[in-house]
Amino acid sequence: MPIHPRESDPAVPDPADPAPEGAVRPPRGDLPRSGAPTGTGPDTDEEPGPDAAGGPAPSEDDHTADLQELEDRWRRALADLDNLRKRHTRELERERTAERSRTAAAFLPVLDNLELALTHAGSDPGAIVEGVRAVRDQAVNVLELLGYPRHAETGVAFDPARHEVVGVVQDPDAPPGTVVEVLRPGYGDGERQLRPAAVTVAKRE
């Protein structure tokens, strides 16, 4: 049987035939080869996605749990602060009560001696004077032990921090501006002063 040669399609150029003059043949190296990997990879310049390295983004439930934990911590801190304030108030009141008790107990011997002096006043009227003076000295000593010394000095220079002027007198024997008479003793010094001494002062010339 005779074999007829296959007729070539004039529309499809033969790669073995030389390109006609002026024609541009596409380079064969630019065509993708079958089986070549495509997409991202170590040989590509594309950046990985946001979830590729950092893992999955936190969900809304995670944010809600964090907020709940912070709120619980805040409430516990408020409760601890309130308990601390109440405990401090109780301790302060306890200290005040104890201090008042110590002060009152320090004056009990003064009252005892005063009652004893009044008991013996009928048998010896002159003894009551000595008894009252002793009780006065004892009370002054108690105040001094509590930190409030007595001030009833005369002849000293007037000090506005310790003296309260209730009168000015003319006294030729006293230097001007000095205390001539103490009408009411003062107790305490500086910030621990109970009251200033009420005095009369010599008049300045």
Short mmCIF file of C-alpha atoms in Angstrom, two decimals:
data_model
loop_
_atom_site.label_atom_id
_atom_site.label_comp_id
_atom_site.label_asym_id
_atom_site.label_seq_id
_atom_site.Cartn_x
_atom_site.Cartn_y
_atom_site.Cartn_z
CA MET A 1 0.00 0.00 0.00
CA PRO A 2 1.60 3.29 -0.90
CA ILE A 3 2.34 5.65 2.00
CA HIS A 4 1.48 9.24 1.37
CA PRO A 5 3.58 11.80 3.20
CA ARG A 6 1.72 13.90 5.81
CA GLU A 7 1.03 17.30 4.60
CA SER A 8 2.24 19.99 6.90
CA ASP A 9 -0.11 22.61 8.16
CA PRO A 10 1.05 25.92 6.79
CA ALA A 11 -0.43 27.73 9.89
CA VAL A 12 1.76 25.88 12.37
CA PRO A 13 5.46 26.60 11.90
CA ASP A 14 7.88 23.77 12.20
CA PRO A 15 10.33 24.36 15.03
CA ALA A 16 13.10 22.89 12.92
CA ASP A 17 12.53 25.33 10.11
CA PRO A 18 14.39 28.57 10.26
CA ALA A 19 12.31 31.59 11.15
CA PRO A 20 11.41 33.79 8.22
CA GLU A 21 13.21 37.02 7.91
CA GLY A 22 11.71 39.63 10.20
CA ALA A 23 9.70 37.15 12.33
CA VAL A 24 10.16 36.91 16.12
CA ARG A 25 10.30 33.42 17.61
CA PRO A 26 9.43 33.20 21.31
CA PRO A 27 12.30 31.92 23.42
CA ARG A 28 11.73 28.37 24.53
CA GLY A 29 13.36 28.93 27.90
CA ASP A 30 10.59 31.32 28.96
CA LEU A 31 7.89 28.72 28.75
CA PRO A 32 7.00 27.01 32.03
CA ARG A 33 8.11 23.44 32.17
CA SER A 34 5.68 20.76 33.11
CA GLY A 35 5.88 19.72 36.74
CA ALA A 36 7.59 22.96 37.90
CA PRO A 37 6.34 24.13 41.33
CA THR A 38 4.25 27.26 41.43
CA GLY A 39 3.07 29.52 44.27
CA THR A 40 4.96 30.36 47.43
CA GLY A 41 8.07 28.54 48.47
CA PRO A 42 11.65 29.01 49.44
CA ASP A 43 12.56 30.10 45.90
CA THR A 44 9.83 32.72 45.65
CA ASP A 45 9.77 36.33 46.83
CA GLU A 46 6.22 36.30 48.24
CA GLU A 47 5.75 37.19 51.93
CA PRO A 48 4.14 34.60 54.22
CA GLY A 49 0.64 35.31 55.48
CA PRO A 50 -0.02 36.96 58.86
CA ASP A 51 -1.05 33.66 60.43
CA ALA A 52 1.90 31.66 59.12
CA ALA A 53 4.39 32.63 61.90
CA GLY A 54 2.34 34.04 64.78
CA GLY A 55 -0.30 31.37 64.96
CA PRO A 56 -4.02 31.96 65.14
CA ALA A 57 -5.23 35.36 66.37
CA PRO A 58 -6.81 35.44 69.89
CA SER A 59 -10.54 34.96 69.78
CA GLU A 60 -13.20 37.12 71.40
CA ASP A 61 -13.63 34.54 74.18
CA ASP A 62 -9.95 34.98 75.14
CA HIS A 63 -10.40 38.76 75.43
CA THR A 64 -13.53 38.26 77.53
CA ALA A 65 -11.69 35.90 79.88
CA ASP A 66 -8.82 38.40 80.30
CA LEU A 67 -11.24 41.22 81.09
CA GLN A 68 -13.05 39.03 83.61
CA GLU A 69 -9.78 38.19 85.34
CA LEU A 70 -8.79 41.86 85.55
CA GLU A 71 -12.19 42.76 86.98
CA ASP A 72 -11.89 40.00 89.60
CA ARG A 73 -8.45 41.31 90.62
CA TRP A 74 -9.80 44.84 90.87
CA ARG A 75 -12.69 43.73 93.09
CA ARG A 76 -10.36 41.74 95.35
CA ALA A 77 -8.06 44.77 95.68
CA LEU A 78 -11.02 46.96 96.67
CA ALA A 79 -12.13 44.40 99.24
CA ASP A 80 -8.61 44.18 100.73
CA LEU A 81 -8.41 47.97 100.92
CA ASP A 82 -11.77 48.19 102.69
CA ASN A 83 -10.75 45.50 105.18
CA LEU A 84 -7.49 47.34 105.86
CA ARG A 85 -9.34 50.60 106.48
CA LYS A 86 -11.75 48.93 108.91
CA ARG A 87 -8.92 47.20 110.75
CA HIS A 88 -6.99 50.47 111.04
CA THR A 89 -10.09 52.22 112.41
CA ARG A 90 -10.58 49.50 115.03
CA GLU A 91 -6.92 49.61 116.07
CA LEU A 92 -6.97 53.40 116.31
CA GLU A 93 -10.09 53.36 118.48
CA ARG A 94 -8.52 50.66 120.66
CA GLU A 95 -5.41 52.81 121.17
CA ARG A 96 -7.51 55.86 122.03
CA THR A 97 -9.48 53.87 124.60
CA ALA A 98 -6.29 52.50 126.13
CA GLU A 99 -4.74 55.99 126.33
CA ARG A 100 -7.82 57.43 128.02
CA SER A 101 -7.76 54.56 130.48
CA ARG A 102 -4.09 55.15 131.32
CA THR A 103 -4.70 58.87 131.83
CA ALA A 104 -7.72 58.31 134.06
CA ALA A 105 -5.84 55.67 136.06
CA ALA A 106 -3.01 58.14 136.66
CA PHE A 107 -5.46 60.55 138.34
CA LEU A 108 -7.03 57.96 140.62
CA PRO A 109 -4.39 58.45 143.39
CA VAL A 110 -5.06 62.19 143.24
CA LEU A 111 -8.75 61.62 143.95
CA ASP A 112 -7.91 59.15 146.72
CA ASN A 113 -5.68 61.67 148.50
CA LEU A 114 -8.26 64.43 148.04
CA GLU A 115 -10.94 62.28 149.67
CA LEU A 116 -8.53 61.41 152.49
CA ALA A 117 -7.86 65.10 153.13
CA LEU A 118 -11.56 65.86 153.25
CA THR A 119 -12.11 63.00 155.70
CA HIS A 120 -9.63 64.44 158.23
CA ALA A 121 -10.71 68.08 157.73
CA GLY A 122 -13.10 67.97 160.70
CA SER A 123 -10.54 66.82 163.27
CA ASP A 124 -7.86 69.32 162.27
CA PRO A 125 -8.97 72.26 160.08
CA GLY A 126 -5.37 73.29 159.48
CA ALA A 127 -4.55 69.88 158.05
CA ILE A 128 -6.91 70.36 155.13
CA VAL A 129 -4.73 73.12 153.73
CA GLU A 130 -1.68 70.91 153.74
CA GLY A 131 -3.72 68.04 152.31
CA VAL A 132 -5.10 70.10 149.43
CA ARG A 133 -1.62 71.44 148.67
CA ALA A 134 -0.25 67.91 148.56
CA VAL A 135 -3.03 66.81 146.24
CA ARG A 136 -2.34 69.79 143.99
CA ASP A 137 1.35 68.88 143.80
CA GLN A 138 0.47 65.32 143.01
CA ALA A 139 -1.85 66.35 140.16
CA VAL A 140 0.84 68.63 138.74
CA ASN A 141 3.29 65.74 138.86
CA VAL A 142 0.84 63.50 136.96
CA LEU A 143 0.46 66.11 134.20
CA GLU A 144 4.22 66.46 133.96
CA LEU A 145 4.60 62.70 133.59
CA LEU A 146 2.05 62.82 130.79
CA GLY A 147 4.18 65.42 128.99
CA TYR A 148 2.50 68.66 130.16
CA PRO A 149 4.75 70.49 132.64
CA ARG A 150 3.35 73.37 134.66
CA HIS A 151 4.45 76.97 134.02
CA ALA A 152 3.79 79.60 136.69
CA GLU A 153 7.08 81.49 136.84
CA THR A 154 7.27 85.23 137.57
CA GLY A 155 10.08 87.61 136.70
CA VAL A 156 10.68 85.96 133.33
CA ALA A 157 10.48 87.73 129.98
CA PHE A 158 7.10 87.69 128.31
CA ASP A 159 6.85 84.90 125.69
CA PRO A 160 3.78 85.04 123.42
CA ALA A 161 4.11 81.31 122.78
CA ARG A 162 3.75 80.49 126.50
CA HIS A 163 1.96 83.51 128.01
CA GLU A 164 -1.39 85.17 127.53
CA VAL A 165 -1.49 88.81 128.65
CA VAL A 166 -4.57 89.66 130.68
CA GLY A 167 -3.27 92.93 132.12
CA VAL A 168 -0.43 95.46 132.06
CA VAL A 169 0.70 96.98 135.36
CA GLN A 170 3.13 99.66 136.42
CA ASP A 171 5.81 98.04 138.61
CA PRO A 172 8.99 100.01 139.27
CA ASP A 173 10.72 96.90 140.63
CA ALA A 174 10.09 94.77 137.51
CA PRO A 175 11.86 95.29 134.20
CA PRO A 176 9.51 96.29 131.37
CA GLY A 177 8.08 93.39 129.46
CA THR A 178 8.48 90.82 132.24
CA VAL A 179 5.83 88.70 133.97
CA VAL A 180 4.72 90.29 137.23
CA GLU A 181 1.97 87.89 138.31
CA VAL A 182 0.59 84.53 137.10
CA LEU A 183 -3.19 84.44 137.38
CA ARG A 184 -3.60 80.99 135.82
CA PRO A 185 -0.76 78.51 135.28
CA GLY A 186 -0.05 77.12 131.86
CA TYR A 187 0.66 73.52 130.98
CA GLY A 188 2.70 72.04 128.17
CA ASP A 189 5.21 73.35 125.65
CA GLY A 190 5.15 73.95 121.91
CA GLU A 191 2.82 71.65 120.01
CA ARG A 192 1.99 69.79 123.24
CA GLN A 193 0.70 72.86 125.01
CA LEU A 194 -2.62 72.44 126.78
CA ARG A 195 -3.01 76.14 127.44
CA PRO A 196 -0.79 79.23 127.91
CA ALA A 197 -0.32 80.90 131.27
CA ALA A 198 -2.52 83.92 131.96
CA VAL A 199 -0.21 86.68 133.25
CA THR A 200 0.16 90.39 133.92
CA VAL A 201 3.16 92.10 132.39
CA ALA A 202 5.16 95.12 133.55
CA LYS A 203 4.39 98.21 131.52
CA ARG A 204 7.06 99.53 129.20
CA GLU A 205 8.20 103.10 129.68
#
